[in-house]
mmCIF file of N, CA and C in Angstrom:
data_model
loop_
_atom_site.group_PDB
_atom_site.id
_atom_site.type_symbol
_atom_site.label_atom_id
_atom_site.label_comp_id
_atom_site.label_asym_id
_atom_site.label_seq_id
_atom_site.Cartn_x
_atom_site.Cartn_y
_atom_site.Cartn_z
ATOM 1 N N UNK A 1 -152.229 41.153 -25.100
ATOM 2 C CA UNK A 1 -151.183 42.029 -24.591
ATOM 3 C C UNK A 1 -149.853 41.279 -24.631
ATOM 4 N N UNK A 2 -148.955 41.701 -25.017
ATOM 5 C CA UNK A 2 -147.887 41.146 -25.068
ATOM 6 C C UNK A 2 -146.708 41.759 -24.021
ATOM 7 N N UNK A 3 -145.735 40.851 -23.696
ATOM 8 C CA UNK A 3 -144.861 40.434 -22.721
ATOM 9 C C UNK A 3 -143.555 39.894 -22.985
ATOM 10 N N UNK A 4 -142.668 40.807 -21.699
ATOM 11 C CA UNK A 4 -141.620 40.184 -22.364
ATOM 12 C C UNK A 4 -140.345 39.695 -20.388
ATOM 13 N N UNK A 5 -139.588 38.952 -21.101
ATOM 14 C CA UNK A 5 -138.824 38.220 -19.636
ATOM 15 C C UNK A 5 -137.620 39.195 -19.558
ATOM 16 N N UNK A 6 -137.269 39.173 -18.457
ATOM 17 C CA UNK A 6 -135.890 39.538 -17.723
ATOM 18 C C UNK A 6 -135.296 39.151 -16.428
ATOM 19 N N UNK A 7 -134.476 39.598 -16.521
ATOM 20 C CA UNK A 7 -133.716 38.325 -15.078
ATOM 21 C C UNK A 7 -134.609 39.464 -13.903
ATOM 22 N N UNK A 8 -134.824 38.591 -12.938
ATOM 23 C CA UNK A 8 -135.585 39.659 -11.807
ATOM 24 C C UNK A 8 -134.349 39.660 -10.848
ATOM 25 N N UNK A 9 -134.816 40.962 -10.330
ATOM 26 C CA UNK A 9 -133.849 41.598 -8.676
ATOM 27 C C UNK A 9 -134.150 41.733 -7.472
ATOM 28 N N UNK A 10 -134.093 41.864 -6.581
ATOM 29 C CA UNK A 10 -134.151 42.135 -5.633
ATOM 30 C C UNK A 10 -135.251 43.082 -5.468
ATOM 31 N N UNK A 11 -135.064 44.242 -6.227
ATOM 32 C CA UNK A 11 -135.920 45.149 -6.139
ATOM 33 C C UNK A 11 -137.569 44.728 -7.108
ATOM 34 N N UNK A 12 -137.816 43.291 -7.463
ATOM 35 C CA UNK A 12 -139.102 43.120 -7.637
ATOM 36 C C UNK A 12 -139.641 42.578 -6.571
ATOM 37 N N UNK A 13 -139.217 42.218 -5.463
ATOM 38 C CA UNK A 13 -139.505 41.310 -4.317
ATOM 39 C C UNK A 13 -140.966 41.798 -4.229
ATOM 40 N N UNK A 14 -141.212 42.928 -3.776
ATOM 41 C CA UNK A 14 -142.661 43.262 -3.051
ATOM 42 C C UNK A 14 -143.588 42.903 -4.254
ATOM 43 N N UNK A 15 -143.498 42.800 -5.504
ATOM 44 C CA UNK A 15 -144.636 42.570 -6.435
ATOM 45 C C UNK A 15 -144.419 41.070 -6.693
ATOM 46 N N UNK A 16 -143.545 40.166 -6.832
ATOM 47 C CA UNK A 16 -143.234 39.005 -6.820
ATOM 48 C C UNK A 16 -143.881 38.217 -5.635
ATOM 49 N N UNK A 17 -143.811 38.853 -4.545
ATOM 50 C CA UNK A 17 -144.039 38.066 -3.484
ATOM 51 C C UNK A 17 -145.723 38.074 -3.277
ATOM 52 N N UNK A 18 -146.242 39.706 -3.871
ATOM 53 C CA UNK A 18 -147.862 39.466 -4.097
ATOM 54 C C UNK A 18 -148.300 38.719 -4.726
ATOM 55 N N UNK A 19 -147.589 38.476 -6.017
ATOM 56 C CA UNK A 19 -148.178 36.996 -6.846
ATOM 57 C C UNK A 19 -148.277 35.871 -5.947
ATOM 58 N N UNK A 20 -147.249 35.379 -5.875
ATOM 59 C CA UNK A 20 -146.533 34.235 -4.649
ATOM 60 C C UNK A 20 -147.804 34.501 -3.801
ATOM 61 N N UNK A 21 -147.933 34.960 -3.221
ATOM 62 C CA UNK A 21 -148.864 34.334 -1.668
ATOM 63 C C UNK A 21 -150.836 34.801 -2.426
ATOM 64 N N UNK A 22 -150.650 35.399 -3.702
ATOM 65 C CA UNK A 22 -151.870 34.698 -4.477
ATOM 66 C C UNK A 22 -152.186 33.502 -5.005
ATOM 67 N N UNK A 23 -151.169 33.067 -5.108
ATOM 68 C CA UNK A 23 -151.494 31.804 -6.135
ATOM 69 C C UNK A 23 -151.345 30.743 -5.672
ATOM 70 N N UNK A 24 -153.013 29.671 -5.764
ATOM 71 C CA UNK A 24 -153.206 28.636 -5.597
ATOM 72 C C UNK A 24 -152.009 27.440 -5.559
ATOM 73 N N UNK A 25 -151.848 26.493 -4.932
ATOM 74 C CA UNK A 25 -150.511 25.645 -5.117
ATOM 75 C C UNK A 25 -149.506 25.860 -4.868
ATOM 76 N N UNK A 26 -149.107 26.790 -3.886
ATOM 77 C CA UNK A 26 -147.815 27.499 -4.201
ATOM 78 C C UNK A 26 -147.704 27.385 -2.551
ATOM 79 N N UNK A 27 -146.408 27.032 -1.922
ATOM 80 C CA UNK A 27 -146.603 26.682 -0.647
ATOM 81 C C UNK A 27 -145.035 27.974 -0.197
ATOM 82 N N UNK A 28 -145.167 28.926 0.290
ATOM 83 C CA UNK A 28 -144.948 30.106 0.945
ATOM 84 C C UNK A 28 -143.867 29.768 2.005
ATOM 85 N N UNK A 29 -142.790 29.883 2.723
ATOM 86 C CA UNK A 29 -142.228 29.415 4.095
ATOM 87 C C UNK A 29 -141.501 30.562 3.826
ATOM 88 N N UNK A 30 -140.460 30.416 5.210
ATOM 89 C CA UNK A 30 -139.616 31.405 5.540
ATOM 90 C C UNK A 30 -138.205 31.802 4.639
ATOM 91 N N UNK A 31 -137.950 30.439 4.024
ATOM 92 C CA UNK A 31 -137.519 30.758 2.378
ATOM 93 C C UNK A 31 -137.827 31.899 1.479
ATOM 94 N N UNK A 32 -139.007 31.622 1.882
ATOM 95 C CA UNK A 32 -139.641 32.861 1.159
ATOM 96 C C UNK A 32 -139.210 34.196 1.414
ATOM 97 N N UNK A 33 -138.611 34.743 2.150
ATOM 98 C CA UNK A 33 -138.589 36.421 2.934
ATOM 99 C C UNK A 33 -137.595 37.188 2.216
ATOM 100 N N UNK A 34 -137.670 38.119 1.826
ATOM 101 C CA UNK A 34 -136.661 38.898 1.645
ATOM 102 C C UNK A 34 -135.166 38.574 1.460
ATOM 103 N N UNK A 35 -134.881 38.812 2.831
ATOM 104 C CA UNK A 35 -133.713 38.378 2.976
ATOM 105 C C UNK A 35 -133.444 37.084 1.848
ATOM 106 N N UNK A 36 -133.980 35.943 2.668
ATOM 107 C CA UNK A 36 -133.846 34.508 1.587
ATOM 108 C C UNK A 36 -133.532 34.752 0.280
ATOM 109 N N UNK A 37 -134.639 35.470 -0.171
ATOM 110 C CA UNK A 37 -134.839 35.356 -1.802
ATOM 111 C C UNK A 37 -133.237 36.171 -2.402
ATOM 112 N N UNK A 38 -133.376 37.408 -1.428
ATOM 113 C CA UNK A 38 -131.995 38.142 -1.814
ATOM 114 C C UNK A 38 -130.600 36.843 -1.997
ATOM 115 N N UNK A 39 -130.758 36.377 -0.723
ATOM 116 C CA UNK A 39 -129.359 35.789 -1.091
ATOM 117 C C UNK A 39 -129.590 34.728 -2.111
ATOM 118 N N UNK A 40 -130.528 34.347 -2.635
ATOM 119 C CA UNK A 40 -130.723 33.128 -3.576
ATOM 120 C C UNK A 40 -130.489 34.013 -4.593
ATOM 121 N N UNK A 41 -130.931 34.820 -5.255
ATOM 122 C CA UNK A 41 -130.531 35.570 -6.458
ATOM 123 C C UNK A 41 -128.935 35.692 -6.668
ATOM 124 N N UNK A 42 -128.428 36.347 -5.234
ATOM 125 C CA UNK A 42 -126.739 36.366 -5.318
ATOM 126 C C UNK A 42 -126.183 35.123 -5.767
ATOM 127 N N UNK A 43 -126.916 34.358 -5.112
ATOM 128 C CA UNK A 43 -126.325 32.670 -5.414
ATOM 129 C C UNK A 43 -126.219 32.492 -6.414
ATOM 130 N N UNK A 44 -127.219 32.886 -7.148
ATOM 131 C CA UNK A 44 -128.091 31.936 -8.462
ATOM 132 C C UNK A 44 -127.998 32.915 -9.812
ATOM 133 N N UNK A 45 -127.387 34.217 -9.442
ATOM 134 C CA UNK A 45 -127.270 35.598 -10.615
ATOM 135 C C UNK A 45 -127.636 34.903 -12.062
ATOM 136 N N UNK A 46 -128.424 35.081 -13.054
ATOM 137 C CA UNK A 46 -128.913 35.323 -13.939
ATOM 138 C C UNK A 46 -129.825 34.111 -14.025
ATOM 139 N N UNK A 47 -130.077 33.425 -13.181
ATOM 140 C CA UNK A 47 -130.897 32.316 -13.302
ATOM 141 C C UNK A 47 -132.460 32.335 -13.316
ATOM 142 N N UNK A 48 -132.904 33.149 -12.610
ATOM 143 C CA UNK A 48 -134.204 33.719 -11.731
ATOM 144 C C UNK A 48 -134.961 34.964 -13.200
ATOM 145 N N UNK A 49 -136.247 34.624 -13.473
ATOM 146 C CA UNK A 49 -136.578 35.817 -14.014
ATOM 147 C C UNK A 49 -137.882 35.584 -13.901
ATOM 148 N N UNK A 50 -138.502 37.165 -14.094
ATOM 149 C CA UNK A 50 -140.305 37.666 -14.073
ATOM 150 C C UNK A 50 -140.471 37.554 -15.821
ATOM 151 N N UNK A 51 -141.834 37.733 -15.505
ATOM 152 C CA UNK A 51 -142.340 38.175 -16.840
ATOM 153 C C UNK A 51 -143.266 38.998 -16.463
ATOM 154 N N UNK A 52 -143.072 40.456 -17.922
ATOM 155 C CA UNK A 52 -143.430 41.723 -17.321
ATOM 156 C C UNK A 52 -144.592 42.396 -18.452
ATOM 157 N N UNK A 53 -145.899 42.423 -18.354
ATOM 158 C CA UNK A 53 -146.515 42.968 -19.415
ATOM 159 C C UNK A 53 -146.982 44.621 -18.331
ATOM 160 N N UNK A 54 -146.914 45.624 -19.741
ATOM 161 C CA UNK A 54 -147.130 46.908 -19.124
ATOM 162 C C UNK A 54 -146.930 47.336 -17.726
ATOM 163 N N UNK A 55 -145.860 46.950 -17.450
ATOM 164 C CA UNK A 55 -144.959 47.200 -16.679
ATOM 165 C C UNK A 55 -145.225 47.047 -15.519
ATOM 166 N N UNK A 56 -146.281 45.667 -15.162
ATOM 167 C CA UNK A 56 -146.458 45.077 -14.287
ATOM 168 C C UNK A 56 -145.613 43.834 -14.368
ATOM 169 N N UNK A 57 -145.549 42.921 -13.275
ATOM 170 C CA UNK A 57 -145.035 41.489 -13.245
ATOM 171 C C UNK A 57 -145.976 40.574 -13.203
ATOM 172 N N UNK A 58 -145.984 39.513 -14.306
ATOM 173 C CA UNK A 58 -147.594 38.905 -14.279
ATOM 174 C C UNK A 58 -147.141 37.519 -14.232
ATOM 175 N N UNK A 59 -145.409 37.415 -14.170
ATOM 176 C CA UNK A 59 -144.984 35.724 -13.767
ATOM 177 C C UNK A 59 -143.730 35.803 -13.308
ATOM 178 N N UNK A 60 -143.294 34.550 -12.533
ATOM 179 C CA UNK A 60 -142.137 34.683 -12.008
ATOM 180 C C UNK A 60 -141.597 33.182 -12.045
ATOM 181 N N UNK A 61 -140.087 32.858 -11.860
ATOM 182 C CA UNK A 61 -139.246 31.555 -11.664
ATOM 183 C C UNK A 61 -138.300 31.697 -10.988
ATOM 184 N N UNK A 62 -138.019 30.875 -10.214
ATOM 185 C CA UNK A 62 -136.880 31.185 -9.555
ATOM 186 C C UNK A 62 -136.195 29.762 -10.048
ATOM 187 N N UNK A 63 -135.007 30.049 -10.300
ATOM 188 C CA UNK A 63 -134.023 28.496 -10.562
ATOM 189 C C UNK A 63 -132.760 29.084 -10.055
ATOM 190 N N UNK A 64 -132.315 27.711 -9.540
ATOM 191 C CA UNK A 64 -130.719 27.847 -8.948
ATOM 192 C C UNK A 64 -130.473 26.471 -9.337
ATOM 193 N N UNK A 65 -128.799 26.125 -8.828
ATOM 194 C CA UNK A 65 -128.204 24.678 -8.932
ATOM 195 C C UNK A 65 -127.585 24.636 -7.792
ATOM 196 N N UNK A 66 -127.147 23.479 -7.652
ATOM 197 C CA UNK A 66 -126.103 23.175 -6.327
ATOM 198 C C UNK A 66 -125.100 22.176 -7.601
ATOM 199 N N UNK A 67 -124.539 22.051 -8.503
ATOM 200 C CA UNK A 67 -123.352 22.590 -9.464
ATOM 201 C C UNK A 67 -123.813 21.078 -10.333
ATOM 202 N N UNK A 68 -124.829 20.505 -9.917
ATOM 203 C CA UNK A 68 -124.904 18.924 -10.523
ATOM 204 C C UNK A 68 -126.280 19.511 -11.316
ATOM 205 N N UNK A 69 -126.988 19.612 -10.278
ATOM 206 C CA UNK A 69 -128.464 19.357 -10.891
ATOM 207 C C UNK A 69 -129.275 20.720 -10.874
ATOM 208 N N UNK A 70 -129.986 21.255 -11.896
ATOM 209 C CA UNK A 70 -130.623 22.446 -11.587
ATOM 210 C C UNK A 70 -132.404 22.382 -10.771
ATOM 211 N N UNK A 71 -132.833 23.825 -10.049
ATOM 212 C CA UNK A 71 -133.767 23.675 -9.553
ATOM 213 C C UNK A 71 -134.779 24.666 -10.039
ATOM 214 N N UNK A 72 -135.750 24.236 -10.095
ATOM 215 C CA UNK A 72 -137.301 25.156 -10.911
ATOM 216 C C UNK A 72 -137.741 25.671 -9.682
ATOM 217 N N UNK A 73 -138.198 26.561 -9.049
ATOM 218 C CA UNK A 73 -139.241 26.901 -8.088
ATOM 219 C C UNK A 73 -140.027 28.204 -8.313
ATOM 220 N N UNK A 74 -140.905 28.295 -7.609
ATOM 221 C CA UNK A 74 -141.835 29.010 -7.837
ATOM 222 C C UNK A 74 -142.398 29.432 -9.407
ATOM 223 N N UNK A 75 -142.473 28.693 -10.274
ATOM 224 C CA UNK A 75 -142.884 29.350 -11.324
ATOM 225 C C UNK A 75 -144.563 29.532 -11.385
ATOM 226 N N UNK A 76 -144.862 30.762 -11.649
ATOM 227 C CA UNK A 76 -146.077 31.395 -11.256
ATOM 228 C C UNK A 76 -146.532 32.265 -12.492
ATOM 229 N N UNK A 77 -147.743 32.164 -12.733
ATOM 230 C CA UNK A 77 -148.144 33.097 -14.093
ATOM 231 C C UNK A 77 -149.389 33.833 -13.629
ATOM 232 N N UNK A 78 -149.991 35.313 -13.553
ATOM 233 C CA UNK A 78 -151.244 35.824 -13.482
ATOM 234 C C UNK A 78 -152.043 35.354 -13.899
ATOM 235 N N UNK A 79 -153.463 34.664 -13.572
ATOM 236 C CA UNK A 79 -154.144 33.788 -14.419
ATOM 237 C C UNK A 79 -154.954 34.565 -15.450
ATOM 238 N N UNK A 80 -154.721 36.156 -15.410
ATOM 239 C CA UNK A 80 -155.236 36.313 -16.220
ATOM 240 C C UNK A 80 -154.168 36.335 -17.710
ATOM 241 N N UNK A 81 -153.531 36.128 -17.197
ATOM 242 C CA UNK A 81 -152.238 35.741 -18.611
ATOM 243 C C UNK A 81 -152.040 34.428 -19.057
ATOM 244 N N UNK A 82 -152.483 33.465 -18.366
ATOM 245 C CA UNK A 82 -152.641 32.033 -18.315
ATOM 246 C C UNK A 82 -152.906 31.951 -20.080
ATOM 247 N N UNK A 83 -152.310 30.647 -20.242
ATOM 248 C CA UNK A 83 -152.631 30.117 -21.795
ATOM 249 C C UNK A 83 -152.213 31.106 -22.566
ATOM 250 N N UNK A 84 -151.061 31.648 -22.430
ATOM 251 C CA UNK A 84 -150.301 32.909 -23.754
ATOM 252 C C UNK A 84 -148.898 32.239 -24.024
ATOM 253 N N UNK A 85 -148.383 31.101 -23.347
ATOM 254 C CA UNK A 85 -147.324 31.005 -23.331
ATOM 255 C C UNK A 85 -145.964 31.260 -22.498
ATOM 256 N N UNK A 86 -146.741 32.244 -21.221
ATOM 257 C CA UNK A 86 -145.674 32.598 -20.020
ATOM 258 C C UNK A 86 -144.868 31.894 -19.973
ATOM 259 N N UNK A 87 -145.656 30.579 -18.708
ATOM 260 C CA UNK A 87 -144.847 29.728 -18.347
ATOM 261 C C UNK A 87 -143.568 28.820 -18.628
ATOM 262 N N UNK A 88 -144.338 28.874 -20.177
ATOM 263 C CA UNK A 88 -143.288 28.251 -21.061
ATOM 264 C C UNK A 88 -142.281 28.652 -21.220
ATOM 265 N N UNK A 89 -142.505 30.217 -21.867
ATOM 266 C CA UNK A 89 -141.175 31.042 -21.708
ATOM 267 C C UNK A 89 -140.546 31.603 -21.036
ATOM 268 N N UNK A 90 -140.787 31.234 -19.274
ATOM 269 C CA UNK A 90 -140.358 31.370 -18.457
ATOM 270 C C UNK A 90 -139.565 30.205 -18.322
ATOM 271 N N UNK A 91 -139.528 29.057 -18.253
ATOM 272 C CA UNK A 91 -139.417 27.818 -18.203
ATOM 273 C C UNK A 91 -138.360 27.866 -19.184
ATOM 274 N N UNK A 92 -138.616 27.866 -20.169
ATOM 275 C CA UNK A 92 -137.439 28.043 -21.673
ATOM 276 C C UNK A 92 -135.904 29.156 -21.104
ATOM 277 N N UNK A 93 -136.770 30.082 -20.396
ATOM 278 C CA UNK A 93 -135.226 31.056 -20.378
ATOM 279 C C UNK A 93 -134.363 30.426 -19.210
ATOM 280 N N UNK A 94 -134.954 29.684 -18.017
ATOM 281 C CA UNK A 94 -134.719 28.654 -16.968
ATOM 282 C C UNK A 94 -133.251 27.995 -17.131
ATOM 283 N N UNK A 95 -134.086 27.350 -18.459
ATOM 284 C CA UNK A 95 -132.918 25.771 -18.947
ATOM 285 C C UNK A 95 -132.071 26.567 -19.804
ATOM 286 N N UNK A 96 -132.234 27.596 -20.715
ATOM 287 C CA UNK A 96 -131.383 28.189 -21.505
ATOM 288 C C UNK A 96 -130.649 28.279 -20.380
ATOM 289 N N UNK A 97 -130.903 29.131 -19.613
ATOM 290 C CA UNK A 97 -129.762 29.799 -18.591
ATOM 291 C C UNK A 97 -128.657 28.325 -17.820
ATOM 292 N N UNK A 98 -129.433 27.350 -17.156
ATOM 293 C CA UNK A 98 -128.918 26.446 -17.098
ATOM 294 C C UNK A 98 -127.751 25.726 -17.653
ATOM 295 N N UNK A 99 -128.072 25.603 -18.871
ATOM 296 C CA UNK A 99 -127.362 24.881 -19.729
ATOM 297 C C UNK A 99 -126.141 25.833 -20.164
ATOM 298 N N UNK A 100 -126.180 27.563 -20.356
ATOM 299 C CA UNK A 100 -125.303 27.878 -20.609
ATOM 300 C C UNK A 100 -124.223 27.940 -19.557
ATOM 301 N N UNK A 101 -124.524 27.743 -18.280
ATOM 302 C CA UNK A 101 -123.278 27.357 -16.894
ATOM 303 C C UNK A 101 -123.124 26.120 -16.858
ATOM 304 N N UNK A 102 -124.026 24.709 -17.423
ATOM 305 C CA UNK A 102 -123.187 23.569 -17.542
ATOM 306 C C UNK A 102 -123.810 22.905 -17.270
ATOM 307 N N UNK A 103 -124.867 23.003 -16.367
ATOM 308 C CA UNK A 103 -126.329 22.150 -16.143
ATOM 309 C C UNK A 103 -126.785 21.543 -16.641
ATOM 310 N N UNK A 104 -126.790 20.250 -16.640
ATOM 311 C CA UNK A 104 -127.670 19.313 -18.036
ATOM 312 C C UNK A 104 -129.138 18.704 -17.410
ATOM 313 N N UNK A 105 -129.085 19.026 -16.337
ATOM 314 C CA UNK A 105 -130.357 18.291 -16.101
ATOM 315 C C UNK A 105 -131.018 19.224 -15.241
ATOM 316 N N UNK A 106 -132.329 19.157 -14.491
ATOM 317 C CA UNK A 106 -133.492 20.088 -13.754
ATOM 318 C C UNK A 106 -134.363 19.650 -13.168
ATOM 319 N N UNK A 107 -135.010 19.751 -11.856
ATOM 320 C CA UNK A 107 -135.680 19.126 -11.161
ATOM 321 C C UNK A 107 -136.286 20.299 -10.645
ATOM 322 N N UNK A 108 -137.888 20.091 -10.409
ATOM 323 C CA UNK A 108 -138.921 21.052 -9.794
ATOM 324 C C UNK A 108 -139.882 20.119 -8.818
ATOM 325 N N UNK A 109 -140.452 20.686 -8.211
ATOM 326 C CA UNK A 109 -141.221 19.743 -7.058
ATOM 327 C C UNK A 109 -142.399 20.494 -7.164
ATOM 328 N N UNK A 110 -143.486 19.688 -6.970
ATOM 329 C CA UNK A 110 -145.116 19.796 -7.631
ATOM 330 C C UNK A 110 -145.567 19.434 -6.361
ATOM 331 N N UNK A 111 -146.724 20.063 -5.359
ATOM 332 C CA UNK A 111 -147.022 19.311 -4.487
ATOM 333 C C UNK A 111 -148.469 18.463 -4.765
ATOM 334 N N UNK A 112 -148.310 17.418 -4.179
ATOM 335 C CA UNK A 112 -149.328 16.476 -4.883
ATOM 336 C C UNK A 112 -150.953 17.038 -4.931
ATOM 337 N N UNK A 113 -151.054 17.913 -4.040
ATOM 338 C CA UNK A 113 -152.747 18.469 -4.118
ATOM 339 C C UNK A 113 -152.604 19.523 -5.870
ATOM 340 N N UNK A 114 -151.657 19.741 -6.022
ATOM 341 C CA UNK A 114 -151.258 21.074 -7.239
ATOM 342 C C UNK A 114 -151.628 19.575 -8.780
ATOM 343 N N UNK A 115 -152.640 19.460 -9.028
ATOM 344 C CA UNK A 115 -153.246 18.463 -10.033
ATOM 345 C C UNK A 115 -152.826 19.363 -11.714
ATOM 346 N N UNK A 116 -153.533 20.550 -11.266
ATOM 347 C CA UNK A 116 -153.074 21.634 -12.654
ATOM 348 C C UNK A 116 -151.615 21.443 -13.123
ATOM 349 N N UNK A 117 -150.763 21.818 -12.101
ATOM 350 C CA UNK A 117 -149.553 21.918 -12.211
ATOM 351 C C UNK A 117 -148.885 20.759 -12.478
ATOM 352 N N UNK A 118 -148.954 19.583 -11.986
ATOM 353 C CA UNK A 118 -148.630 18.246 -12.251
ATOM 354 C C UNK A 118 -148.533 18.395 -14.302
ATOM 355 N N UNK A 119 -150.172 18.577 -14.308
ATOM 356 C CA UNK A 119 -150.439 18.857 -15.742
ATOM 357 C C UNK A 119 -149.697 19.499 -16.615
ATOM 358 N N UNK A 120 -149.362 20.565 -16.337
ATOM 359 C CA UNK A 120 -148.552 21.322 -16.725
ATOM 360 C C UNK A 120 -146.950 20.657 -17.099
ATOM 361 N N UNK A 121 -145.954 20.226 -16.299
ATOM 362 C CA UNK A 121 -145.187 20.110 -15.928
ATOM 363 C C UNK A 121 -144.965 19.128 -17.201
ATOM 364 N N UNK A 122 -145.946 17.778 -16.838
ATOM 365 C CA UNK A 122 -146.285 16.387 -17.870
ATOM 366 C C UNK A 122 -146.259 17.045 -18.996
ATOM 367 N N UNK A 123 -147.068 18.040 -19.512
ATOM 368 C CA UNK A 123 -147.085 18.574 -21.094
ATOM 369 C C UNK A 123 -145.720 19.009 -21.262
ATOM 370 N N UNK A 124 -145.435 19.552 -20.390
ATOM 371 C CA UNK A 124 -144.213 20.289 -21.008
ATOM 372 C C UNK A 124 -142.695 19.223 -21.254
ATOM 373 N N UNK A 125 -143.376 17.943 -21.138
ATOM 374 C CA UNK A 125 -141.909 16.822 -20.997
ATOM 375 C C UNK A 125 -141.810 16.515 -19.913
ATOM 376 N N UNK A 126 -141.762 17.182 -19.047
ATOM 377 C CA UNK A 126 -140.907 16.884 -17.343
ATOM 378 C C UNK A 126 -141.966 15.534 -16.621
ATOM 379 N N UNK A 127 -140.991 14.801 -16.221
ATOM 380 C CA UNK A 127 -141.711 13.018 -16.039
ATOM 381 C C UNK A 127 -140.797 12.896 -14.171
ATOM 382 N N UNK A 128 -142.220 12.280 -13.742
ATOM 383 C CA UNK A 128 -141.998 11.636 -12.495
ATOM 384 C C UNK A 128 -140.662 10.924 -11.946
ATOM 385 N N UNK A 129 -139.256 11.265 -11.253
ATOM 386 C CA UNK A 129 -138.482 10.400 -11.280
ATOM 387 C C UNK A 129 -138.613 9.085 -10.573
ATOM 388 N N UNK A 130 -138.291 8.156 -11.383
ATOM 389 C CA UNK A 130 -138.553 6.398 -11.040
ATOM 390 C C UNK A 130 -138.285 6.130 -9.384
ATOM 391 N N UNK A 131 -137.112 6.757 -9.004
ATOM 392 C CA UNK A 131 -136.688 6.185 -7.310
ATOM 393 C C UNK A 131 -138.066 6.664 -6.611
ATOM 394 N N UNK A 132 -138.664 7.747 -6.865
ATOM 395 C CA UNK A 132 -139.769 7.487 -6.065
ATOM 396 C C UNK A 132 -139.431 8.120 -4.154
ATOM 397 N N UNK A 133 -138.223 8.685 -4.066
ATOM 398 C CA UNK A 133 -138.045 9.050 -2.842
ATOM 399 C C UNK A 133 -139.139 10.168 -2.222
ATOM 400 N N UNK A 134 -138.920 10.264 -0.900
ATOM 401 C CA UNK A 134 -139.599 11.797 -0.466
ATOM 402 C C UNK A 134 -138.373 12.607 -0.224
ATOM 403 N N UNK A 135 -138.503 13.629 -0.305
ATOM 404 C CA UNK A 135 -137.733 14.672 0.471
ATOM 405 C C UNK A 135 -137.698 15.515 2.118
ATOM 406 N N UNK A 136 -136.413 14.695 2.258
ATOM 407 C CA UNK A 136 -136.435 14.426 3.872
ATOM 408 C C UNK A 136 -135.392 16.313 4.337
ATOM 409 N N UNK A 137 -135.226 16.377 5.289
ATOM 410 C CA UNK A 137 -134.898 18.461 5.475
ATOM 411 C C UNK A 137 -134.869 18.208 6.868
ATOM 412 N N UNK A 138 -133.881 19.128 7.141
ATOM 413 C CA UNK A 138 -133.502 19.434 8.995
ATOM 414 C C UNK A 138 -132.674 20.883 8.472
ATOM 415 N N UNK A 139 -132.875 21.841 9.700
ATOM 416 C CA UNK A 139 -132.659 23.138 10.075
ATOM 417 C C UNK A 139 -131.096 23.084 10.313
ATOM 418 N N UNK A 140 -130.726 23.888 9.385
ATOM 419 C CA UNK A 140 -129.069 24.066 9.328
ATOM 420 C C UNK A 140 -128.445 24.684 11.290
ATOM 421 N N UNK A 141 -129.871 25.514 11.732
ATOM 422 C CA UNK A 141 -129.348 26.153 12.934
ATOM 423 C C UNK A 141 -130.619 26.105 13.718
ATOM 424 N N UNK A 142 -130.537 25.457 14.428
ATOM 425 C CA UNK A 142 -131.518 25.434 15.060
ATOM 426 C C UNK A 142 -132.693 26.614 15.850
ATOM 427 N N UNK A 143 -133.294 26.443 16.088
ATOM 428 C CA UNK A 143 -134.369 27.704 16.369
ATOM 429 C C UNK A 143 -134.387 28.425 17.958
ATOM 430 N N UNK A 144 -134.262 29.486 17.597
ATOM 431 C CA UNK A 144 -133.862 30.170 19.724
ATOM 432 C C UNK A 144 -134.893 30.222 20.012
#
């Protein structure tokens, strides 16, 4: 069956987000909600896209930048679409998009139990950065 990408909206949220809280490796937070995702798209306008066979959504990416470095998240494929090339060309329209606002570089975060995905990531080029840091996070507003 063949498939094809487009920038996703707002209005795929409810089928996007069923993938999302199917799929193995994929760690879900309050980022996640509606709201969130909405304003990340505004942020991030043409960056973000599904992939759509028979007019379902059978993958998704979300990428944004903060104006230096670009970000990969959630990229997700139906496993029954697995091994066609999704990801890739999800991934491909990512950095295209990237690069045409000025972006030269891209960073995605793998969580270490996600072994597949690691895999993935390695085939596709993308290599461990050397500093080796963790990623440290505090709440812009604190919680009532």
């Amino acid at each position: 069956m063949s498939y094809s990408i487009r920038r996703m909206t707002i209005d795929d949220y409810d089928e996007v987000y069923r993938l999302w809280d199917q799929t193995d490796g994929l760690s879900l937070e309050e980022g996640d909600s509606r709201h969130a995702i909405e304003l990340y798209l505004n942020r991030n306008q043409g960056l973000c896209f599904v992939a759509v066979a028979a007019a379902r959504i059978i993958g998704t990416a979300l990428c944004g930048h903060e104006g230096r470095r670009g970000i990969l998240r959630h990229l997700v494929v139906d496993p029954s679409f697995s091994r066609r090339g999704v990801a890739r060309s999800l991934v491909t329209e990512c950095l295209s998009a990237l690069a045409h606002v000025g972006i030269t570089k891209c960073n995605t975060f793998v969580l270490d139990s996600n072994v597949e995905g690691r895999r993935f990531w390695e085939h596709m080029g993308w290599y461990v950065l050397e500093d080796n840091y963790r990623t440290m996070q505090i709440a812009t507003k604190p919680k009532e």
